mmCIF file of C-alpha atoms in Angstrom:
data_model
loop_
_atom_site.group_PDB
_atom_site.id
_atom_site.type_symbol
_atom_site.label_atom_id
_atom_site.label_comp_id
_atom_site.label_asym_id
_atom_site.label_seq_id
_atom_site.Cartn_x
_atom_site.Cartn_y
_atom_site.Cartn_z
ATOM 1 C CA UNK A 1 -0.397 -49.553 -0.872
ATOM 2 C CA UNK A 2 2.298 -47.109 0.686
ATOM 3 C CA UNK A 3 1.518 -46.629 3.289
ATOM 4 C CA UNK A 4 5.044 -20.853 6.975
ATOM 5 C CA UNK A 5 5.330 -20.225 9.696
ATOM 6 C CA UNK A 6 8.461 -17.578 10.864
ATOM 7 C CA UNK A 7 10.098 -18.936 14.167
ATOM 8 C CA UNK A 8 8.730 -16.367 16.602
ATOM 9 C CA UNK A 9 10.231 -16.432 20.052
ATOM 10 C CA UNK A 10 9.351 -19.099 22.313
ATOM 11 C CA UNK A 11 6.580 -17.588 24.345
ATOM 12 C CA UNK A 12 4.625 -16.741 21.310
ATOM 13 C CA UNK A 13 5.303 -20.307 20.175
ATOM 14 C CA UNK A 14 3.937 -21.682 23.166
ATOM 15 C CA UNK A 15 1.167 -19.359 23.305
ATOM 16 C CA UNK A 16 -0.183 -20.455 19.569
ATOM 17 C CA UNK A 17 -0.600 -23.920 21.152
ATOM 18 C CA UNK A 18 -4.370 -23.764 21.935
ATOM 19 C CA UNK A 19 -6.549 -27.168 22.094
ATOM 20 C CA UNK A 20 -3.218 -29.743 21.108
ATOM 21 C CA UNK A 21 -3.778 -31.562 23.609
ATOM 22 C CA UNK A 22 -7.117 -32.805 23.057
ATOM 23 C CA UNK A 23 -7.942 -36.513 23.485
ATOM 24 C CA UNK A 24 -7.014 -38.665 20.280
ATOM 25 C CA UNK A 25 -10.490 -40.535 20.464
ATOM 26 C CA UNK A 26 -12.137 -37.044 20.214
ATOM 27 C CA UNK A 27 -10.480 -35.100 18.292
ATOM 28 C CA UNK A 28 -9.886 -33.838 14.516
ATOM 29 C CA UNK A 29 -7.341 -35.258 12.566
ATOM 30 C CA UNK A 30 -8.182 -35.861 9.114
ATOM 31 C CA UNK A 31 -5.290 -38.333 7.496
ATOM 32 C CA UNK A 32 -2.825 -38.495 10.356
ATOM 33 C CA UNK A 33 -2.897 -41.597 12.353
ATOM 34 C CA UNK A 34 -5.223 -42.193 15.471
ATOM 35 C CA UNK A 35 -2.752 -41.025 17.855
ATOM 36 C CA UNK A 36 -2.345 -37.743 16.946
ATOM 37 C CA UNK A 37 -4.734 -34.483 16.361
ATOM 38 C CA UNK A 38 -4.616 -31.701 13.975
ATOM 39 C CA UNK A 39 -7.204 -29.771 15.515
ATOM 40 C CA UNK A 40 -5.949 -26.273 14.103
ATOM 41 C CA UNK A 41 -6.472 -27.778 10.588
ATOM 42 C CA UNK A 42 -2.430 -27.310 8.998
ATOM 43 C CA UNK A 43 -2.524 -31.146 8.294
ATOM 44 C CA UNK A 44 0.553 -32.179 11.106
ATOM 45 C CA UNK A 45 0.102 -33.134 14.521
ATOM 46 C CA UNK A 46 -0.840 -30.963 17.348
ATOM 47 C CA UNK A 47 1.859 -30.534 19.895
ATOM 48 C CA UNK A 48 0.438 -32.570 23.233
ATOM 49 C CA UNK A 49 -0.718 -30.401 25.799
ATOM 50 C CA UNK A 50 -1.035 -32.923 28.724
ATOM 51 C CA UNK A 51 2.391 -32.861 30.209
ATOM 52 C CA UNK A 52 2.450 -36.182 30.671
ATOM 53 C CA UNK A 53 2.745 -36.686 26.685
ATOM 54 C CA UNK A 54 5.401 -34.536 26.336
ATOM 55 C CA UNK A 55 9.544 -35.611 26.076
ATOM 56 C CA UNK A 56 12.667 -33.860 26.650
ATOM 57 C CA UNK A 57 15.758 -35.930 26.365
ATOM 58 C CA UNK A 58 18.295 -35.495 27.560
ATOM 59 C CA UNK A 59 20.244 -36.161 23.595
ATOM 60 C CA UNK A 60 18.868 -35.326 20.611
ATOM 61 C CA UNK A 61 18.916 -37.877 17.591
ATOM 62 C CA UNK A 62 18.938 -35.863 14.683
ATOM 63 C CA UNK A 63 19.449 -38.235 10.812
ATOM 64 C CA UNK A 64 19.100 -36.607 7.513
ATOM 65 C CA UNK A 65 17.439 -38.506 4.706
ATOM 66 C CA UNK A 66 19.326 -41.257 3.341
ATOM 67 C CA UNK A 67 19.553 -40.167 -0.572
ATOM 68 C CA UNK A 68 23.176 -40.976 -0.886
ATOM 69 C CA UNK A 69 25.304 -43.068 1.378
ATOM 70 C CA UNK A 70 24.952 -41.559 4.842
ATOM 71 C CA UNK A 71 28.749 -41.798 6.383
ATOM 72 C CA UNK A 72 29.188 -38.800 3.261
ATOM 73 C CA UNK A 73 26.832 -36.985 5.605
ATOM 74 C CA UNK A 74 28.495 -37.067 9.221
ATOM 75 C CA UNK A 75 30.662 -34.779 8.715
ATOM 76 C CA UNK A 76 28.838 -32.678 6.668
ATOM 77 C CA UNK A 77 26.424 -31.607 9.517
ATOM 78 C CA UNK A 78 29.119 -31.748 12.040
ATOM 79 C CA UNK A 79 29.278 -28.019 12.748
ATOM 80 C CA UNK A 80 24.976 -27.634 12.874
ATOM 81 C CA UNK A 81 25.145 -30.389 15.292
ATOM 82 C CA UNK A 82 27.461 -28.203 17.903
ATOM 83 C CA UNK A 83 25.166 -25.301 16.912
ATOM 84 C CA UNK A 84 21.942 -27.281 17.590
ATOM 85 C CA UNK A 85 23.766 -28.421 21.096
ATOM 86 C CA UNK A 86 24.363 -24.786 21.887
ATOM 87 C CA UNK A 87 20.871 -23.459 21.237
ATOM 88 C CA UNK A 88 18.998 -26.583 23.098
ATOM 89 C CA UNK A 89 21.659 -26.949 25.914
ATOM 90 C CA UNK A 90 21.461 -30.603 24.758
ATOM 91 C CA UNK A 91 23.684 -33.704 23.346
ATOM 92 C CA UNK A 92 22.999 -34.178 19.874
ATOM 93 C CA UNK A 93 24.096 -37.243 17.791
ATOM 94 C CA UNK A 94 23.478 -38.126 14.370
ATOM 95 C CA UNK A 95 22.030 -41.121 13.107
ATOM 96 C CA UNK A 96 23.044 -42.504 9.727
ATOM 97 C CA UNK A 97 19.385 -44.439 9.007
ATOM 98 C CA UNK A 98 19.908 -46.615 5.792
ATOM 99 C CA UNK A 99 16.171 -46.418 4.287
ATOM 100 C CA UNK A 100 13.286 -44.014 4.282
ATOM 101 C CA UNK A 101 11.389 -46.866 5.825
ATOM 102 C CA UNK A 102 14.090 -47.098 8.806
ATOM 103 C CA UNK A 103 13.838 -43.318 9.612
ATOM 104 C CA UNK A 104 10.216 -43.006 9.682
ATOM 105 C CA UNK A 105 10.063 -45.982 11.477
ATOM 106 C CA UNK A 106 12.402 -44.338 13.889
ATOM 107 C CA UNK A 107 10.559 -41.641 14.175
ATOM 108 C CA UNK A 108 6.981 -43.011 15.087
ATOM 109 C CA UNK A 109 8.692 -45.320 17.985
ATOM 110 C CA UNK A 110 10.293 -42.246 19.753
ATOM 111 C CA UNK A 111 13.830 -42.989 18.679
ATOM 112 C CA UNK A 112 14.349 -39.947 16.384
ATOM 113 C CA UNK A 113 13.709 -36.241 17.219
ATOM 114 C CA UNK A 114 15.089 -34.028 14.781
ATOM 115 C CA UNK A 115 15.138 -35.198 11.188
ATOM 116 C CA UNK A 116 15.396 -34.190 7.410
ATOM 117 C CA UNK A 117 12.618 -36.270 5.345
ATOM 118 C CA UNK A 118 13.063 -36.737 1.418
ATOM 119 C CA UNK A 119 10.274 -35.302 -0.682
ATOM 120 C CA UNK A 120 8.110 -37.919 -0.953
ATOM 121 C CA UNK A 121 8.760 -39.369 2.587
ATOM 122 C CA UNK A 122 7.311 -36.169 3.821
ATOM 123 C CA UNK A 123 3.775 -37.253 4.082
ATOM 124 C CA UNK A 124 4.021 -40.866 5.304
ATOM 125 C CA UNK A 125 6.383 -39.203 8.130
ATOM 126 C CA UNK A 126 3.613 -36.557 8.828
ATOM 127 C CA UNK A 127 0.666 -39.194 8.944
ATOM 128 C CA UNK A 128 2.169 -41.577 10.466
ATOM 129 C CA UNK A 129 5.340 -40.626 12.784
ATOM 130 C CA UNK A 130 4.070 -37.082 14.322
ATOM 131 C CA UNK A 131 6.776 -35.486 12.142
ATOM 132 C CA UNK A 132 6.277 -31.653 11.892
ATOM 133 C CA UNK A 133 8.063 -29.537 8.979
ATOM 134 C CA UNK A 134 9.078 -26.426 9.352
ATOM 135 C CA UNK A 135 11.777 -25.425 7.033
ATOM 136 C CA UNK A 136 13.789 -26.870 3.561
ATOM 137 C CA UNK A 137 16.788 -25.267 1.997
ATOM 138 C CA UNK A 138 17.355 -22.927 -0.524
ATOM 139 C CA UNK A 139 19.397 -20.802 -2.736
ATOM 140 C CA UNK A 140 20.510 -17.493 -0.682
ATOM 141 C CA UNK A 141 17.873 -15.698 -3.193
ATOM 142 C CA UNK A 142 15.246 -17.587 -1.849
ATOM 143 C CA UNK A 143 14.717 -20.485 -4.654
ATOM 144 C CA UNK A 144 14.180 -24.078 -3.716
ATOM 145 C CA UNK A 145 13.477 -27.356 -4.839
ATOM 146 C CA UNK A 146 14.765 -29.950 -7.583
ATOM 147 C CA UNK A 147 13.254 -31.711 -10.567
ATOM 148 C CA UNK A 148 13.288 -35.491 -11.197
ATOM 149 C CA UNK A 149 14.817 -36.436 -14.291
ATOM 150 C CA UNK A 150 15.423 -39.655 -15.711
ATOM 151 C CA UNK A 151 18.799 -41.137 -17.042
ATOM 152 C CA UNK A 152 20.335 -43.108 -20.131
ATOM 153 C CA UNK A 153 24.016 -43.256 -20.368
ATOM 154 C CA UNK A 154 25.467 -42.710 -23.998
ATOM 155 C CA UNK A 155 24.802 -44.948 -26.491
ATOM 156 C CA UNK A 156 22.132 -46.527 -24.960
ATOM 157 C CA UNK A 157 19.870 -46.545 -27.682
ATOM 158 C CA UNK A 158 17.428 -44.559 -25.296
ATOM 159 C CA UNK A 159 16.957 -41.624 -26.684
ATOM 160 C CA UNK A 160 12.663 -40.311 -25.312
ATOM 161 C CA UNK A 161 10.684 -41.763 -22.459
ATOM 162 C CA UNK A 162 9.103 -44.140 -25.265
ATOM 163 C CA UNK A 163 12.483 -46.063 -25.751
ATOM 164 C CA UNK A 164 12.091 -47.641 -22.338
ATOM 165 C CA UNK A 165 8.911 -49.627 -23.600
ATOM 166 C CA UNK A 166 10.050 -53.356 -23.323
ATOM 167 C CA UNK A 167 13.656 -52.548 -21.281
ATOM 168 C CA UNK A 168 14.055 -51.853 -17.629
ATOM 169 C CA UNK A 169 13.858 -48.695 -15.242
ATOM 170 C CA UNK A 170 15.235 -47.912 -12.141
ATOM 171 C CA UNK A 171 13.789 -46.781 -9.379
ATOM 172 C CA UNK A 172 14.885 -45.871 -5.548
ATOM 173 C CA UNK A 173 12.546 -46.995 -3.419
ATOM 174 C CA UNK A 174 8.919 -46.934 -3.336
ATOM 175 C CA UNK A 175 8.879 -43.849 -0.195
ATOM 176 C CA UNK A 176 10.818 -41.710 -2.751
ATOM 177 C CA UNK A 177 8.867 -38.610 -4.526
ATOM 178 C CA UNK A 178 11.381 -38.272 -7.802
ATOM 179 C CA UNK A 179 13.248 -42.162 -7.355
ATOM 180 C CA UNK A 180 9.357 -43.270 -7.640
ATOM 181 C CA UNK A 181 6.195 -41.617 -6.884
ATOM 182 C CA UNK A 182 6.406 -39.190 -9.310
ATOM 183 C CA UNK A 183 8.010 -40.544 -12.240
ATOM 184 C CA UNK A 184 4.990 -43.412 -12.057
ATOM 185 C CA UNK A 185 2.634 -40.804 -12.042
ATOM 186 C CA UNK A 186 3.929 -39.587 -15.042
ATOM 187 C CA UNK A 187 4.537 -42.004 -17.092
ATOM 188 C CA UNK A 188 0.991 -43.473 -16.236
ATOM 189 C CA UNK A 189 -0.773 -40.560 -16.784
ATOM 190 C CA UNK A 190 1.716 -38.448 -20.107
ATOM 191 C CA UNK A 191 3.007 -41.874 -21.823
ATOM 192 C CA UNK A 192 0.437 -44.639 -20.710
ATOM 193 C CA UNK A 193 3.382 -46.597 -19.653
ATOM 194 C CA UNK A 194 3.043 -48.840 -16.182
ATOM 195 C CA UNK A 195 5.818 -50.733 -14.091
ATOM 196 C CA UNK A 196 5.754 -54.624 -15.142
ATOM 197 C CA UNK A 197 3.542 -54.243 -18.043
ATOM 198 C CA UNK A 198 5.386 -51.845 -20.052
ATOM 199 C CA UNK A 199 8.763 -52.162 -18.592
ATOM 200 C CA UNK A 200 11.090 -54.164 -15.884
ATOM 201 C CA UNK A 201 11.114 -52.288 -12.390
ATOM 202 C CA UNK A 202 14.045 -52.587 -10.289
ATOM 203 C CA UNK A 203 15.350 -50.733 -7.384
ATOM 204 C CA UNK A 204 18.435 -49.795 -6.505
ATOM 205 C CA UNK A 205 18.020 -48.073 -3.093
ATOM 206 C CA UNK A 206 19.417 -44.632 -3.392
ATOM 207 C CA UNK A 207 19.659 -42.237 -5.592
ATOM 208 C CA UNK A 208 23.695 -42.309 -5.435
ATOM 209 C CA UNK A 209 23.417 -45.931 -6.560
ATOM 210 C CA UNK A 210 20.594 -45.396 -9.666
ATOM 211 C CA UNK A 211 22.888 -42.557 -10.788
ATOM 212 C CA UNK A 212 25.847 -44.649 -11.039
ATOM 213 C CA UNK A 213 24.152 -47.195 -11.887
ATOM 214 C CA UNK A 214 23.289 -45.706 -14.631
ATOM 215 C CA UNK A 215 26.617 -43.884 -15.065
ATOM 216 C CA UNK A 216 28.065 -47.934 -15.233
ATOM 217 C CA UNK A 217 25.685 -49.099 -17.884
ATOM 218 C CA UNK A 218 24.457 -50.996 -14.960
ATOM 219 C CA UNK A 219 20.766 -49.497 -15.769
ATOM 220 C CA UNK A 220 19.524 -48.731 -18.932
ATOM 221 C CA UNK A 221 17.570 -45.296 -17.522
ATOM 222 C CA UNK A 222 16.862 -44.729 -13.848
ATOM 223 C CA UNK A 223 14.661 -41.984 -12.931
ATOM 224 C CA UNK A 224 16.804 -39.388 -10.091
ATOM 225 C CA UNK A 225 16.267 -36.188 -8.320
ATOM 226 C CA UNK A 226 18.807 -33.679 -9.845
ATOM 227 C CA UNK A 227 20.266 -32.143 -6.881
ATOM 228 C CA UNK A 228 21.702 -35.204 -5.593
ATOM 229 C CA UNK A 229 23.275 -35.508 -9.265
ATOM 230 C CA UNK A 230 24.605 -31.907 -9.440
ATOM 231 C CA UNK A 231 26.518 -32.511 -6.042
ATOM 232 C CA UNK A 232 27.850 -35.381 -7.490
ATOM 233 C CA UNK A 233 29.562 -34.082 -10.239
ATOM 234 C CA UNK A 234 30.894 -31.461 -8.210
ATOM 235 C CA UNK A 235 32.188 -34.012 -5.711
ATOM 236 C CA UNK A 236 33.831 -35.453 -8.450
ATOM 237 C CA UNK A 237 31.930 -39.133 -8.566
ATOM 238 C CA UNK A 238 31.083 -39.007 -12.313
ATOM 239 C CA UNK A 239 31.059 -36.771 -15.112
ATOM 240 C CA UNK A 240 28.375 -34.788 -16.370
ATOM 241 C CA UNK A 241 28.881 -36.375 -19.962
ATOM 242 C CA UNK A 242 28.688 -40.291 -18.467
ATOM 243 C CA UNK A 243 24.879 -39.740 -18.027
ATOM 244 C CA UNK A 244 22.573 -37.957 -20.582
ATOM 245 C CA UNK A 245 18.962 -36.851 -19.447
ATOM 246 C CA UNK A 246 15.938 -37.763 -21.547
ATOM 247 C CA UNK A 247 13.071 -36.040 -18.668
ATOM 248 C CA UNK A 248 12.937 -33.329 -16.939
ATOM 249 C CA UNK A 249 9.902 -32.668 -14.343
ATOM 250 C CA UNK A 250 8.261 -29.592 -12.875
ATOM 251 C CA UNK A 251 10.261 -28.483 -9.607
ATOM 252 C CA UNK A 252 9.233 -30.065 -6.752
ATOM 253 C CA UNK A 253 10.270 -28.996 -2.527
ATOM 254 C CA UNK A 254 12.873 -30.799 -1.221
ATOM 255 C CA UNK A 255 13.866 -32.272 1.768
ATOM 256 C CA UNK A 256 12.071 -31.029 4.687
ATOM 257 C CA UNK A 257 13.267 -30.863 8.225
ATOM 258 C CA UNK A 258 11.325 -30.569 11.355
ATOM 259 C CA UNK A 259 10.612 -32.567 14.788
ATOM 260 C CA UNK A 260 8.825 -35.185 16.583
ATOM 261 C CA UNK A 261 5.670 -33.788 17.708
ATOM 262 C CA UNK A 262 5.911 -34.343 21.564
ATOM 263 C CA UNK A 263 8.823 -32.969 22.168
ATOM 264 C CA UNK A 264 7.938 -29.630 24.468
ATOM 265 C CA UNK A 265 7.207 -26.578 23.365
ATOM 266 C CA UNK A 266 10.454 -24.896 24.521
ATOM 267 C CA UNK A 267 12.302 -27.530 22.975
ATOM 268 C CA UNK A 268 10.902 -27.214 19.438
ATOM 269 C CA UNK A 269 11.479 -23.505 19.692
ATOM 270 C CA UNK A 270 14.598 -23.812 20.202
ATOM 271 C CA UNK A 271 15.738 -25.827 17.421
ATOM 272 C CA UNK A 272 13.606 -24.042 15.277
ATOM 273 C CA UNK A 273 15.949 -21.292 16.401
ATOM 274 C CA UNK A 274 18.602 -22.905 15.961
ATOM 275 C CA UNK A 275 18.272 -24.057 12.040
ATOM 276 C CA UNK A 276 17.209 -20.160 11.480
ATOM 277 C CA UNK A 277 20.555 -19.012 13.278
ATOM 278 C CA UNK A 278 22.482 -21.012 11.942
ATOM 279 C CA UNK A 279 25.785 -19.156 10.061
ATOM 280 C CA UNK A 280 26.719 -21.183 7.111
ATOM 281 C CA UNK A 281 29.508 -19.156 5.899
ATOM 282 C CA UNK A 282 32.668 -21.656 6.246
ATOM 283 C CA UNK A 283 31.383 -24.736 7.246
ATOM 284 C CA UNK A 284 31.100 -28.364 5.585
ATOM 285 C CA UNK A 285 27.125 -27.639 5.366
ATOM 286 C CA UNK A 286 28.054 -25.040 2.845
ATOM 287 C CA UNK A 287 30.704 -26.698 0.594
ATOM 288 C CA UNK A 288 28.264 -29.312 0.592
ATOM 289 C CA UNK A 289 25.028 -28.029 -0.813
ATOM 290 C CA UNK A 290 26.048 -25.083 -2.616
ATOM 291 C CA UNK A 291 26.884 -27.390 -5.543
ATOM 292 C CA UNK A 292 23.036 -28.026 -5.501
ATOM 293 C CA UNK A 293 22.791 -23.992 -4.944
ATOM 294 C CA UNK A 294 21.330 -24.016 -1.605
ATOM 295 C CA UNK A 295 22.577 -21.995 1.683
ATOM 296 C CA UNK A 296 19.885 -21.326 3.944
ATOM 297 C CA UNK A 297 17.226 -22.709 5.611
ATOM 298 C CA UNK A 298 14.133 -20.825 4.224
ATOM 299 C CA UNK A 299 10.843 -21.112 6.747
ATOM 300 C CA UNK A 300 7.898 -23.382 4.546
ATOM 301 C CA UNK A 301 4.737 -25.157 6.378
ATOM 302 C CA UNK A 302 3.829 -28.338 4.955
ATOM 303 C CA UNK A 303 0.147 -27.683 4.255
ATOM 304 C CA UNK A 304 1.450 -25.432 0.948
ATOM 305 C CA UNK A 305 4.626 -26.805 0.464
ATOM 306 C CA UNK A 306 3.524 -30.545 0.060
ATOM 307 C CA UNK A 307 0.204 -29.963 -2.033
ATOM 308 C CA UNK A 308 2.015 -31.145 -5.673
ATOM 309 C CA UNK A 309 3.713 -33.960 -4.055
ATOM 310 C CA UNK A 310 0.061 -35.194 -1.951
ATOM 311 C CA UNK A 311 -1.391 -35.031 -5.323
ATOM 312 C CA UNK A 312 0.955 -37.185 -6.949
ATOM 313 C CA UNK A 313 0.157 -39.817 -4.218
ATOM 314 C CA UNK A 314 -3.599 -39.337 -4.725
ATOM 315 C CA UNK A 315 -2.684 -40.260 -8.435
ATOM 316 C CA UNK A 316 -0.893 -43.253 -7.369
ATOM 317 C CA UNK A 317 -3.691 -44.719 -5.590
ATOM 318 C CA UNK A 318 -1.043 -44.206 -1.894
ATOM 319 C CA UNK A 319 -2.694 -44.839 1.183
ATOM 320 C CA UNK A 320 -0.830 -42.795 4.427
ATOM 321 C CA UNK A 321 -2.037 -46.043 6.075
ATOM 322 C CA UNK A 322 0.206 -46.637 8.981
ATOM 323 C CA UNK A 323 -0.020 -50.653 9.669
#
């Protein structure tokens, strides 16, 4: 097994942390591992309120999710990263992680503080790392999200989900809401149609390297979330005509950003502050994900947010087991 809230300023923040502190043998938690509490009941760890369980370092590690190859992302978040030092008074470096595993991993042994999640990473991050959401990107009209579709190239003979029966399917990786969890959900439950019975599972790692994968005749059909697609078409990597799209899912939240849980109070304010005042007129972060229509960070809390994508997990039999 795999294992909305508006920033207010950072008195009020500290002042809505009542009971966080509580002992982890004694405390509520529901799924989240054993060494954190959720005693306010929003399904993410409670911010420690013993002092002694609380970190400020001196640099901030901040990675964002690895759906594409991460060096494209360095520079990309260059200009947030001097923003985020401004606000926090703080180093910040970014971390290219190579695998959802890596970064959550990260996460849960105190090496990562600031961090965008993938979809379906989202949970196992909360449950098991301490992560708390706060905010995803969207459209400057307030839309969000992405839909998973999945992929034939031309001439594939692929022409309906059916057609895969007896050929092969890419995947991402198993952490990976639209690269996985959701298009076996679906094609369990809408086309009775299961990984190693019905078809050949392989993985490819990222959803850069399914798409051209794909795009190569590499993979007969790999299953993709669209917005990594869209900016690569715009970034010139393919063509929209090398890939043709035989599914197209509901729309589901994407990447969510947020913190470790023990960092302090004042901390977390502050670079909740700083994603919300962040300009994005002119900069990289802009050119970059405004060919998947997003430019702003839109506020979100991951009780609401996360529902669809904890009941696709439910229907995949995942366990936010953290051994």
């Amino acid at each position: 097994m795999l294992e909305f809230s508006k920033v207010v300023s950072t008195a009020a923040f500290i002042a809505g942390l009542t009971l966080a502190g509580a002992a982890a043998a004694d405390c509520e938690r529901g799924s989240l591992d054993d060494r954190f509490c959720d005693i306010d009941g929003d399904l993410i760890a409670d911010i420690p309120t013993d002092a002694s369980e609380l970190v400020d370092p001196d640099t901030l590690i901040f990675t964002y999710t690895p759906v594409e190859d991460p060096a494209v992302y360095v520079s990309v978040w260059a200009e947030f990263m001097d923003h985020l030092a401004a606000k926090t008074g703080k180093k910040v470096q970014f971390f290219p992680v190579q695998s959802n595993a890596a970064q959550i991993e990260a996460m849960r042994s105190g090496r990562l503080h600031i961090a965008g999640f993938n979809t379906g990473s989202n949970p196992l991050a909360v449950n098991c790392a301490g992560f708390r959401p706060f905010t995803i990107m969207a459209s400057l009209d307030g839309h969000f999200g992405y839909e998973m579709e999945i992929l034939t190239y031309p001439g594939s003979g692929i022409e309906k989900v059916e057609d895969i029966k007896g050929g092969q399917l890419a995947f991402t990786s198993p952490t990976s809401n639209s690269g996985f969890k959701a298009p076996s959900a679906i094609l369990k439950g809408d086309y009775d149609m299961i990984p190693d019975r019905d078809f050949e599972p392989v993985y490819s790692g990222k959803h850069d390297n399914s798409i051209m994968g794909v795009a190569n005749q590499d993979y007969m059909a790999a299953s993709i979330a669209n917005s990594v697609l869209h900016r690569m078409i715009s970034r010139g990597e393919l063509k929209a005509e090398d890939v043709v799209s035989i599914y197209k899912s509901q729309t589901f939240p994407t990447t969510g950003f947020g913190t470790a849980h023990n960092l302090t109070p004042e901390l977390q304010a502050a670079i909740q502050d700083a994603f919300f005042s962040f300009e994005w007129d002119g900069t990289a972060l802009q050119e970059e994900f405004e060919k998947s229509n997003e430019g702003q960070f839109l506020h979100m809390n991951y009780k609401e947010f996360w529902d669809v994508i904890r009941k696709i997990d439910t229907a995949n039999g995942v366990s936010y087991s953290c051994s």
